[in-house]
PDB file of C-alpha atoms and ligand atoms in Angstrom:
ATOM      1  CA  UNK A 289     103.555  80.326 115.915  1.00  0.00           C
ATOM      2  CA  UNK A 290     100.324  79.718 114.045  1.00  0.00           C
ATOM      3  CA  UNK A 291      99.411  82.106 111.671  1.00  0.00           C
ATOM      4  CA  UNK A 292      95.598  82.682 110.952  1.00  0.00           C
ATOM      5  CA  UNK A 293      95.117  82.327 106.949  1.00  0.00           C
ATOM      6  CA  UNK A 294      93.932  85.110 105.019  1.00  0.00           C
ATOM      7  CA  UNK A 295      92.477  84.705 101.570  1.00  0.00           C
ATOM      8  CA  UNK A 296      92.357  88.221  99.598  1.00  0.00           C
ATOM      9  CA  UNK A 297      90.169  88.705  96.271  1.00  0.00           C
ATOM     10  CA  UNK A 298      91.412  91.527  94.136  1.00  0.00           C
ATOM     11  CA  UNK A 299      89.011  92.426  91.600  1.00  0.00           C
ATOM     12  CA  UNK A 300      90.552  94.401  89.644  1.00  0.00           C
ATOM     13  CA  UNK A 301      89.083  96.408  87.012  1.00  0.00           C
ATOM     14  CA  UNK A 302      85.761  94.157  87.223  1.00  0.00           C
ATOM     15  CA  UNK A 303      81.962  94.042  87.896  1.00  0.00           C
ATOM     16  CA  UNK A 304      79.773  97.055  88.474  1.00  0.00           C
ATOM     17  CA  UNK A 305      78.638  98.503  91.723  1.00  0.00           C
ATOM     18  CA  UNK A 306      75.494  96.294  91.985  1.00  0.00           C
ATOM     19  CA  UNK A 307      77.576  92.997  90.488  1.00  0.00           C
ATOM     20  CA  UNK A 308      80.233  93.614  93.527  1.00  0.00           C
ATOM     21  CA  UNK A 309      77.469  93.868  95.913  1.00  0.00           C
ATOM     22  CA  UNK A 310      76.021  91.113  95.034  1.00  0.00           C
ATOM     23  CA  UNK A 311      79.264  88.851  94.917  1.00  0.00           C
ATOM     24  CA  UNK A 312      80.749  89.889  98.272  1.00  0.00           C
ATOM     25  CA  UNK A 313      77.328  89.252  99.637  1.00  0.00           C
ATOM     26  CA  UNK A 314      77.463  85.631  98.264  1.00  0.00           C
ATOM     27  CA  UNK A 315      81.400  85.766  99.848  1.00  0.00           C
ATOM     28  CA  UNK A 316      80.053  87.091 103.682  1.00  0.00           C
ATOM     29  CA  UNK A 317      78.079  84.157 104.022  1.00  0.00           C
ATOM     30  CA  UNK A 318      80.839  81.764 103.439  1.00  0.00           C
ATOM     31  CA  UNK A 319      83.032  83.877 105.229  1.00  0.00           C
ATOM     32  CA  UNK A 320      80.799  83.767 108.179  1.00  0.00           C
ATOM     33  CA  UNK A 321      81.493  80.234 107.956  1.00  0.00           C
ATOM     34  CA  UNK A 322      85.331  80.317 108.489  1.00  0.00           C
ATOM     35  CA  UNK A 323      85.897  81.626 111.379  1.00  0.00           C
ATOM     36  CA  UNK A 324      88.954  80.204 111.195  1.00  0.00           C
ATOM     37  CA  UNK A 325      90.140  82.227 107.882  1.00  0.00           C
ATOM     38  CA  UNK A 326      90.322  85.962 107.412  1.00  0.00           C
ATOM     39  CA  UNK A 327      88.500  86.739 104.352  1.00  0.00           C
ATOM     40  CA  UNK A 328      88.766  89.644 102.048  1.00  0.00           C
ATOM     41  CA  UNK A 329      87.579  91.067  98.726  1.00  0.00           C
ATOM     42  CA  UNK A 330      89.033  94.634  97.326  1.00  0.00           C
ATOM     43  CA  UNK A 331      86.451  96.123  94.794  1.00  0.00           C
ATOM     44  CA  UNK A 332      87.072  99.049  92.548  1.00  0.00           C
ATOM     45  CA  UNK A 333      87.030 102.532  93.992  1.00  0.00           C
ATOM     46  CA  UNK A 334      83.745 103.104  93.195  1.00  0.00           C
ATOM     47  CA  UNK A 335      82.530 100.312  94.836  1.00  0.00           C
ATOM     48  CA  UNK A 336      84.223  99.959  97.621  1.00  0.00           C
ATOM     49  CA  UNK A 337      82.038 102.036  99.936  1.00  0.00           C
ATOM     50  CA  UNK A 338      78.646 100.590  98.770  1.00  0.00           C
ATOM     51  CA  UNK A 339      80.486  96.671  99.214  1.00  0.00           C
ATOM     52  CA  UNK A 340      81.364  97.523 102.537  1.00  0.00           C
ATOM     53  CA  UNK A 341      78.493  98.966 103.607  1.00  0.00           C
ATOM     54  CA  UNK A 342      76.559  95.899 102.202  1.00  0.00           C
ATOM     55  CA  UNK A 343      78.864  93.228 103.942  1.00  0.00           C
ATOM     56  CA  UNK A 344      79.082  95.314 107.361  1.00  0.00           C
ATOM     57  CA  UNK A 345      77.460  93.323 109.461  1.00  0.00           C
ATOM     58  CA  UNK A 346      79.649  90.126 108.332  1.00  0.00           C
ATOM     59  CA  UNK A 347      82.779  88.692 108.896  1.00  0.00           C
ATOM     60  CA  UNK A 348      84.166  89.827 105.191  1.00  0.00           C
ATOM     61  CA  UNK A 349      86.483  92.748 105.235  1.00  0.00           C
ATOM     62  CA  UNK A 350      87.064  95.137 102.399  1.00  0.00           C
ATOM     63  CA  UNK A 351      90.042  96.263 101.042  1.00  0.00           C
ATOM     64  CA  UNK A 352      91.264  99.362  98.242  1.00  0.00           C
ATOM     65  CA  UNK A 353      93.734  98.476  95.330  1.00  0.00           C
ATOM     66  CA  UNK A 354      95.822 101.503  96.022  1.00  0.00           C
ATOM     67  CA  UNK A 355      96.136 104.291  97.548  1.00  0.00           C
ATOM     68  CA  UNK A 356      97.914 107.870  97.762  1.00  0.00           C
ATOM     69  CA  UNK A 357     100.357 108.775 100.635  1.00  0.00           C
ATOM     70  CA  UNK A 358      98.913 112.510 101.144  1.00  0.00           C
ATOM     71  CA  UNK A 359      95.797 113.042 102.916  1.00  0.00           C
ATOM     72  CA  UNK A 360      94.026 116.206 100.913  1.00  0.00           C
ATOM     73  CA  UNK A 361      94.779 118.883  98.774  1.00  0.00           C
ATOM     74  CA  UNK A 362      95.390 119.195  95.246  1.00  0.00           C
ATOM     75  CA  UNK A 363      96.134 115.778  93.898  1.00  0.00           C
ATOM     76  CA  UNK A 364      94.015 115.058  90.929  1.00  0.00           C
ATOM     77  CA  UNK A 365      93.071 111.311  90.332  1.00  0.00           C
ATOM     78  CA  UNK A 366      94.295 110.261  93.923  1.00  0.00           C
ATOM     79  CA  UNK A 367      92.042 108.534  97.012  1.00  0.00           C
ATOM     80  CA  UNK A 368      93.698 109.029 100.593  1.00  0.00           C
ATOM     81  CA  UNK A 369      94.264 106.468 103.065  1.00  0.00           C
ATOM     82  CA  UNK A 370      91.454 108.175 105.209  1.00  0.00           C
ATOM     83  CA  UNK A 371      89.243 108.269 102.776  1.00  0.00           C
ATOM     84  CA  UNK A 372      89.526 104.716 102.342  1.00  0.00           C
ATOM     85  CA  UNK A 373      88.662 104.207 105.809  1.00  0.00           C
ATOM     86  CA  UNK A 374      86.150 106.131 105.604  1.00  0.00           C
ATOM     87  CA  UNK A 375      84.182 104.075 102.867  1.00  0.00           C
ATOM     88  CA  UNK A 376      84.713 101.163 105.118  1.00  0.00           C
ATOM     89  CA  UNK A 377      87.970  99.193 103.845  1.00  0.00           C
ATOM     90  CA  UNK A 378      90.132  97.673 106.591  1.00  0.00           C
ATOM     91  CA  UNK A 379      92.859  96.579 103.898  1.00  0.00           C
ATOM     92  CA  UNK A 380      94.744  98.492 101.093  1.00  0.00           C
ATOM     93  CA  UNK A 381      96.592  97.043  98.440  1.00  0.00           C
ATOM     94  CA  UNK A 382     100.188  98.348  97.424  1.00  0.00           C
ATOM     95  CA  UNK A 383     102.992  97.488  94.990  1.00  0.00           C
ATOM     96  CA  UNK A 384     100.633  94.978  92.842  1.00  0.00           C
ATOM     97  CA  UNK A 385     102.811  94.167  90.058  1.00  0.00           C
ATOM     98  CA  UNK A 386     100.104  95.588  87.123  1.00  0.00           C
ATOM     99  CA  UNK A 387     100.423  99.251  89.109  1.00  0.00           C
ATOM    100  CA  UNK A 388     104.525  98.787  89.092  1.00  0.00           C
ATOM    101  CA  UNK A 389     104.366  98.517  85.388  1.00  0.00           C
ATOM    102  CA  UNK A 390     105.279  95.048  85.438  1.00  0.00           C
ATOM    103  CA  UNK A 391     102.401  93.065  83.783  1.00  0.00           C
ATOM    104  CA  UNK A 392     102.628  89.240  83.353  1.00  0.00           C
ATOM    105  CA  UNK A 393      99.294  87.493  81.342  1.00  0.00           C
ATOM    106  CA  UNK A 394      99.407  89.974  78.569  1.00  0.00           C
ATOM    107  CA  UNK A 395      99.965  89.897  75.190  1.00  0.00           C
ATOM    108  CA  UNK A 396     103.365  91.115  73.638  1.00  0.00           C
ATOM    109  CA  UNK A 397     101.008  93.863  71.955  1.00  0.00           C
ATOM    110  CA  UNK A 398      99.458  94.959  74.836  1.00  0.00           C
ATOM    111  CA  UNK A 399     102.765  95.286  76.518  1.00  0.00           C
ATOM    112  CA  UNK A 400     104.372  97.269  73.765  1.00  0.00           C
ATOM    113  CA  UNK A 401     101.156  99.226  73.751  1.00  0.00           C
ATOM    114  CA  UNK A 402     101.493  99.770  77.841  1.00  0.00           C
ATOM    115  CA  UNK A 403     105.741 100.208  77.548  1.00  0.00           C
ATOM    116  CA  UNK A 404     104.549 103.518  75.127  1.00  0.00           C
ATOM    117  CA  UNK A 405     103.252 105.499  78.187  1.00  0.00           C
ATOM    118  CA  UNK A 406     106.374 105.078  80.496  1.00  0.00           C
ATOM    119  CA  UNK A 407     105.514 106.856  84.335  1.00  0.00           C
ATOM    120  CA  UNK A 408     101.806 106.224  83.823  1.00  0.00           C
ATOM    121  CA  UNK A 409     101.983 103.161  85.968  1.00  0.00           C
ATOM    122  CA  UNK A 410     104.879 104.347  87.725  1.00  0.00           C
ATOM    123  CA  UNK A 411     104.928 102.496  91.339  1.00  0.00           C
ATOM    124  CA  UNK A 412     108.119 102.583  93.091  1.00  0.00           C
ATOM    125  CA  UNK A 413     109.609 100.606  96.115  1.00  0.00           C
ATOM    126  CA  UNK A 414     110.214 104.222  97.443  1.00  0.00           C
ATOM    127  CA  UNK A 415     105.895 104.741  96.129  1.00  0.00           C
ATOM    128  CA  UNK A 416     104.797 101.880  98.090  1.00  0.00           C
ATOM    129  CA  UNK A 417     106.837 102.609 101.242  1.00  0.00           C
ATOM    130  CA  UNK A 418     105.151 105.797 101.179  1.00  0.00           C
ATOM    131  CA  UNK A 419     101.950 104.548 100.774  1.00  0.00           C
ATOM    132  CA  UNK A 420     102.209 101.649 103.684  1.00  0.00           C
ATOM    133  CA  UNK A 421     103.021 104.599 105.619  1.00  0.00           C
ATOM    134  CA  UNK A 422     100.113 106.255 105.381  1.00  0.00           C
ATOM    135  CA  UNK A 423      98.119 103.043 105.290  1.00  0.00           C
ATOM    136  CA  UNK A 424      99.280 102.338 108.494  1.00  0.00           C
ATOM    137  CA  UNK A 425      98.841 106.092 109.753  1.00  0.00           C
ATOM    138  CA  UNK A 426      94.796 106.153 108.378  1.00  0.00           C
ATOM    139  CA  UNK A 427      94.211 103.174 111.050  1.00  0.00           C
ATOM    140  CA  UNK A 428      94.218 100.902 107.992  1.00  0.00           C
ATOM    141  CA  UNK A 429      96.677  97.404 107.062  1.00  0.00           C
ATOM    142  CA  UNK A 430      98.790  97.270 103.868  1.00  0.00           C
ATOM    143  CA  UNK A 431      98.827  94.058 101.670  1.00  0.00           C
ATOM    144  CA  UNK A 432     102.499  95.012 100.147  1.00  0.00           C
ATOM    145  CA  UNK A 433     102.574  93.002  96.858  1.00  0.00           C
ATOM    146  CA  UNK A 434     105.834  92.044  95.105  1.00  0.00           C
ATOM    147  CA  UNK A 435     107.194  89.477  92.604  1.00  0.00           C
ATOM    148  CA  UNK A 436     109.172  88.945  89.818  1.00  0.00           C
ATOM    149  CA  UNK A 437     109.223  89.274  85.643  1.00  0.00           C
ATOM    150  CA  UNK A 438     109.857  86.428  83.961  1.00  0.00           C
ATOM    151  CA  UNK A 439     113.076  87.625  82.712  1.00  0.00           C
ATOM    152  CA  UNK A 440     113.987  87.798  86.465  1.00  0.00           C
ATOM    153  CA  UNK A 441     112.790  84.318  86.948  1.00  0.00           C
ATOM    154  CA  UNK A 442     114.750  82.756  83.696  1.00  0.00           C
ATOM    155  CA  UNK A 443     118.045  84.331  85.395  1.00  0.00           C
ATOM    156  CA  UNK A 444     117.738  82.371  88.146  1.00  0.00           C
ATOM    157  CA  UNK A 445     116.900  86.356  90.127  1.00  0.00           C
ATOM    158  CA  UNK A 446     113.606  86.027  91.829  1.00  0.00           C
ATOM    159  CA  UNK A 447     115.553  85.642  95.445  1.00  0.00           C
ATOM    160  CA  UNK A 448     117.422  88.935  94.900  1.00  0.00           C
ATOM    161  CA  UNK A 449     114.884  90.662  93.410  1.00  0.00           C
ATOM    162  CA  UNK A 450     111.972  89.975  95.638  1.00  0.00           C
ATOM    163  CA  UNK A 451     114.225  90.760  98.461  1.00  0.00           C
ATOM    164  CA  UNK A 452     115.551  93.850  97.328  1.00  0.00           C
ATOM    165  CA  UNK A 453     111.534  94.838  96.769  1.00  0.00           C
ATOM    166  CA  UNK A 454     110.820  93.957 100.433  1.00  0.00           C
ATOM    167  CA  UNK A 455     113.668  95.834 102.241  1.00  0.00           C
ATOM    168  CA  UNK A 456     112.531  98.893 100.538  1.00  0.00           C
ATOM    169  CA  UNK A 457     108.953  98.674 100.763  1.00  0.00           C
ATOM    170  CA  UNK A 458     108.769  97.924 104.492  1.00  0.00           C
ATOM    171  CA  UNK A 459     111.446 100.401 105.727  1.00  0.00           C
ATOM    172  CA  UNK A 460     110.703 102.365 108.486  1.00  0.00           C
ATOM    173  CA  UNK A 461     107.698 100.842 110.056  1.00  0.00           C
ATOM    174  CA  UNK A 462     107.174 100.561 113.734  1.00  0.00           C
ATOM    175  CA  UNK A 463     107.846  96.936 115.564  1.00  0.00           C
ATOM    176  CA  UNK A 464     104.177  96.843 115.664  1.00  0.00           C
ATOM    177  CA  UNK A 465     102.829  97.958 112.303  1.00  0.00           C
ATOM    178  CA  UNK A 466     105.312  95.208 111.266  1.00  0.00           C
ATOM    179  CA  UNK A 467     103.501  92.282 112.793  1.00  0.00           C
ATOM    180  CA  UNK A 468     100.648  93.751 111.107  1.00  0.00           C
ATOM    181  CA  UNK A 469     101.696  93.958 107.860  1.00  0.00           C
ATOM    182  CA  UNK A 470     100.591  91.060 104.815  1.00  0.00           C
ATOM    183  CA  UNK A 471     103.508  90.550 102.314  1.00  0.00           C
ATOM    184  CA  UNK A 472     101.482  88.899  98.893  1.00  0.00           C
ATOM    185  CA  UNK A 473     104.162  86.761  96.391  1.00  0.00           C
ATOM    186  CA  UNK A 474     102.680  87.364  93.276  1.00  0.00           C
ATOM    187  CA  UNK A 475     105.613  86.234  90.690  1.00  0.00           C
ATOM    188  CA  UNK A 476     104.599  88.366  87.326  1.00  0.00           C
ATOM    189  CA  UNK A 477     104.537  85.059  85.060  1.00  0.00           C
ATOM    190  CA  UNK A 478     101.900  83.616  87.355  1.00  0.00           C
ATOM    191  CA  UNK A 479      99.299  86.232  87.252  1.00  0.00           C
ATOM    192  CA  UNK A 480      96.380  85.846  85.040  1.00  0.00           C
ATOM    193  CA  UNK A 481      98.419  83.396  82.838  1.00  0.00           C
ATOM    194  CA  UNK A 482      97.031  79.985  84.055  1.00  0.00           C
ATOM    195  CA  UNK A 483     100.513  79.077  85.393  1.00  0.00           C
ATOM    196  CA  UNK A 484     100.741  78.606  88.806  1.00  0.00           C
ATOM    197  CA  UNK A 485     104.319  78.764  90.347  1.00  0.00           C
ATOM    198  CA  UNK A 486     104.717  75.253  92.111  1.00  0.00           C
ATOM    199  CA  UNK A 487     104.216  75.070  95.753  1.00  0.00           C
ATOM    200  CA  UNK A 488     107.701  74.046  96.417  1.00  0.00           C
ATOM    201  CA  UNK A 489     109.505  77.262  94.970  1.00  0.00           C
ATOM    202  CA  UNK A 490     106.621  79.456  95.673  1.00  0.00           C
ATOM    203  CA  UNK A 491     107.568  78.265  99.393  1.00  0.00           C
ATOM    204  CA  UNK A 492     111.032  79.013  99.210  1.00  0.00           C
ATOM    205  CA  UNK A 493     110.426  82.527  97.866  1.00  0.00           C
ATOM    206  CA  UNK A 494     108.043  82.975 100.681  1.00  0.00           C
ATOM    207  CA  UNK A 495     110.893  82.125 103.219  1.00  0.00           C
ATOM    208  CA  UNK A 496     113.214  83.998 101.305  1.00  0.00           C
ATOM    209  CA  UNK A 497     110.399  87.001 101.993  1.00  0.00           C
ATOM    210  CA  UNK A 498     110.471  85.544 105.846  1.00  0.00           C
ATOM    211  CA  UNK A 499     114.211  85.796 106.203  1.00  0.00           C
ATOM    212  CA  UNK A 500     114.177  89.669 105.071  1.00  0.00           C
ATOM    213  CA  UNK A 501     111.632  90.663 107.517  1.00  0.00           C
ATOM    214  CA  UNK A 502     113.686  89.074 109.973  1.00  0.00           C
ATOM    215  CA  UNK A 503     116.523  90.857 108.838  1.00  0.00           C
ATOM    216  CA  UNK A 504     114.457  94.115 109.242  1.00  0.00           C
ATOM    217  CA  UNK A 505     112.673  93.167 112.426  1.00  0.00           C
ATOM    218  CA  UNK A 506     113.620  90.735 113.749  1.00  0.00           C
ATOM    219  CA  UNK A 507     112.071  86.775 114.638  1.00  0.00           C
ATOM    220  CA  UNK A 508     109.498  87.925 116.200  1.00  0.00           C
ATOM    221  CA  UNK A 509     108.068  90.248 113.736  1.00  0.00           C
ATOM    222  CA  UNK A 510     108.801  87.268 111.135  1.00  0.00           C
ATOM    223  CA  UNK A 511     107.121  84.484 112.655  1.00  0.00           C
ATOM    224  CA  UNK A 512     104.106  86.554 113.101  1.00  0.00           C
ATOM    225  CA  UNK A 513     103.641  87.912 109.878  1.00  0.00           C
ATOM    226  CA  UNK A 514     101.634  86.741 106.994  1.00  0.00           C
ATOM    227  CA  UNK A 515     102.579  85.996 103.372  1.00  0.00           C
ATOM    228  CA  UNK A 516     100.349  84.917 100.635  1.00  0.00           C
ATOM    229  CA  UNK A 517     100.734  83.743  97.302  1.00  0.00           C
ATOM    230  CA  UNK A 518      99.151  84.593  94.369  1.00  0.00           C
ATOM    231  CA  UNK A 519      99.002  83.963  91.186  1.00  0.00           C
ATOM    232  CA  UNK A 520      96.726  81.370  89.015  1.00  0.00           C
ATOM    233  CA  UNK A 521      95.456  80.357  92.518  1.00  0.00           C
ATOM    234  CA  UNK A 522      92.139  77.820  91.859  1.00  0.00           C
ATOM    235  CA  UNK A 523      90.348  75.985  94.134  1.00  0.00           C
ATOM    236  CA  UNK A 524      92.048  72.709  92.323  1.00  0.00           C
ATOM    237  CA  UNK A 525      95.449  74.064  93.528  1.00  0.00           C
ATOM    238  CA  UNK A 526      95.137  76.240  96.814  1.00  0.00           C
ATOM    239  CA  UNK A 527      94.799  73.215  99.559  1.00  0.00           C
ATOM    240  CA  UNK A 528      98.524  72.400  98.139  1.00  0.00           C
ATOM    241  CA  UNK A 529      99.715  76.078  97.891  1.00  0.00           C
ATOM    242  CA  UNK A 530      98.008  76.803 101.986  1.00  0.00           C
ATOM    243  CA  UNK A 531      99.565  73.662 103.303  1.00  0.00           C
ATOM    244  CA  UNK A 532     103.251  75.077 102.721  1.00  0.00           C
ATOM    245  CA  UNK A 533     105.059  76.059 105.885  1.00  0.00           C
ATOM    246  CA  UNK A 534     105.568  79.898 104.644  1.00  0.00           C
ATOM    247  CA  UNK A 535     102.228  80.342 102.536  1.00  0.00           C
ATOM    248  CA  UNK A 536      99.988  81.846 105.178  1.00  0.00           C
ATOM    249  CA  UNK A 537      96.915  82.757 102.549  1.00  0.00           C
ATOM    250  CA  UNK A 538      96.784  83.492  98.491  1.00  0.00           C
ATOM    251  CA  UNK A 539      95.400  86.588  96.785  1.00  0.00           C
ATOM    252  CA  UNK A 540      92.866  85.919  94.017  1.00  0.00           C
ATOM    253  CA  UNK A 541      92.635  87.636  90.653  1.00  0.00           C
ATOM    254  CA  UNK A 542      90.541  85.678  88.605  1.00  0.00           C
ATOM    255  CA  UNK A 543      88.932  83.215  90.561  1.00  0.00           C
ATOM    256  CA  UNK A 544      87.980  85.569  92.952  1.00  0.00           C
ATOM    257  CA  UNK A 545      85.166  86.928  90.574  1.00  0.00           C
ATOM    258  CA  UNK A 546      83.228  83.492  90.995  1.00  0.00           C
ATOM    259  CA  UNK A 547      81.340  83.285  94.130  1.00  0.00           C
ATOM    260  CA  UNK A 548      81.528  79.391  94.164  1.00  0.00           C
ATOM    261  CA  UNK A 549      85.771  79.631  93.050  1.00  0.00           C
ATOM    262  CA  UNK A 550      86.380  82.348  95.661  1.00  0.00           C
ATOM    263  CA  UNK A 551      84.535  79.566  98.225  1.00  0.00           C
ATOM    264  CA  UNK A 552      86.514  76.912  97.305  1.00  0.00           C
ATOM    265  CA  UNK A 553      89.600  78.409  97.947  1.00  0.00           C
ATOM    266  CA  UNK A 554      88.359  79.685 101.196  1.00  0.00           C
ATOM    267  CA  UNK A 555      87.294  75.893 101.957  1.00  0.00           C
ATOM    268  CA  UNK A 556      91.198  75.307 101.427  1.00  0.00           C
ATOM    269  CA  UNK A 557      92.147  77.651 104.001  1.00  0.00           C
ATOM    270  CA  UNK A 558      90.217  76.529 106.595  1.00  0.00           C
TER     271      UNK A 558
HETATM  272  P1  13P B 647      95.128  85.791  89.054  1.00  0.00           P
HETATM  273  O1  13P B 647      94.633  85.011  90.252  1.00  0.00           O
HETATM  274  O2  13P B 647      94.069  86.151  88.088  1.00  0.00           O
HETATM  275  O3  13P B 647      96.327  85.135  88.452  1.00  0.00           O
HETATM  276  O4  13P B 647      95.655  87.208  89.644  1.00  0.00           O
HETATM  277  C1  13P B 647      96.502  87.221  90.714  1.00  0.00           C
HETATM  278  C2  13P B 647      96.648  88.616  91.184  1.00  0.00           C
HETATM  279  O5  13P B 647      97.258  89.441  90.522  1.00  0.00           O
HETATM  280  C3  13P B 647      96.003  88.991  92.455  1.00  0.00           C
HETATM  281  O6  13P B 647      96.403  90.253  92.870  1.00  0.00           O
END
């Protein structure tokens, strides 16, 4: 089965309202252009609504960086599914290893800094399950992020520990939210460190992904649904990563802040 590429920008905790605006609009017209790719960008909260509303009539889609699993009341600090939807994202991000607590391109002082307020980043498999949930529920599609620490990846873990993410976080789902789903390999040493996992292993731990949804859901569900990598991707390295068997799209940190980088990578895809 083919599988339609999808190339994801997160932007993290970057740009101003009027900076995202005028970066995704840079991104819709070369998104208009690849008809062949889905194309993505997820701004900050606060600009989420006036980035989709400026890219609306395009073929760019908007996505959140999280979400909460209720959908009102009294839960300070916390954006629901529906109210995602109804700022105009189509995509939410969940499980992204830097909300897990698990951060990979920072400094040893940051991290000891970041280790001192245990809970405050405090995603769970059973948090992101949750949260797909409701995703899925608000009309909206999860981009379920998971991925290894590079302890994990010195012993020799990343298959049992990006599978053991996976079964938990999609548990539960219907046959049909389950072709829907996007699964992003983001292995924690890769991201925002420069060093991009090779193609070859980032394959395999893409198939090892593959093989658990199958467990779950069975072949069909499998074969139809996408899994990116990400992680250091660059327009130098994502025709390599996209031409993999298993690698169905890549989601962007850094280079997704560049209008011309973000292109490039999308020129991969296509
Ligand atoms: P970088 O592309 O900056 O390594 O970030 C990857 C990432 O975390 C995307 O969610």
């Amino acid at each position: 089965m083919s599988r339609k590429p999808f190339i994801a920008g997160n932007w993290k905790m970057n740009l101003t309202i009027a900076e995202g605006v005028e970066l995704a609009k840079a991104v819709a017209a070369v998104a208009n252009d690849a008809p062949t790719v889905d194309v993505a960008v997820c701004p900050t909260f606060v600009s989420v609504a006036k980035v989709a509303d400026a890219v609306k009539s395009t073929a760019l889609m908007v996505g959140a960086q999280d979400t909460f699993w209720e959908t009102k009341g009294a839960w300070t600090r916390q954006i629901a599914p529906n109210m995602l939807a109804d700022a105009g994202c189509q995509w939410v991000i969940v499980g992204h290893s830097e909300t897990r607590g698990r951060f990979g391109g920072l400094s040893e002082e940051v991290q000891a800094k970041l280790a001192e307020v245990p809970g405050y980043f405090g995603e769970s498999d059973k948090s992101v399950n949750m949260k797909a949930k409701a995703i899925f529920a608000a009309g909206l599609l999860p981009i379920i992020a998971c991925g290894e620490l590079p302890s994990e990846y010195e012993a020799g873990k990343t298959d049992e520990v990006v599978a053991g993410q996976i079964r938990a976080d999609i548990a539960g789902f219907t046959e049909e939210q389950a072709m829907k789903m996007v699964i992003a390999y983001e292995p924690v040493w890769a991201i925002g460190t420069g060093n991009t996992c090779d193609p070859q292993t980032a394959d395999k731990v893409c198939g090892v992904i593959r093989n658990t949804v199958k467990e779950v859901y069975g072949e069909k569900v499998a074969e139809a649904v996408r899994i990116q990598y990400g992680g250091s991707v660059k327009p130098g390295n994502a025709k390599e990563l996209l031409s993999m068997p298993n690698i169905d799209g890549a989601l962007v940190g850094g280079a997704a802040l560049k209008a011309a980088d973000f292109a490039g990578i999308i020129e991969a895809a296509k």
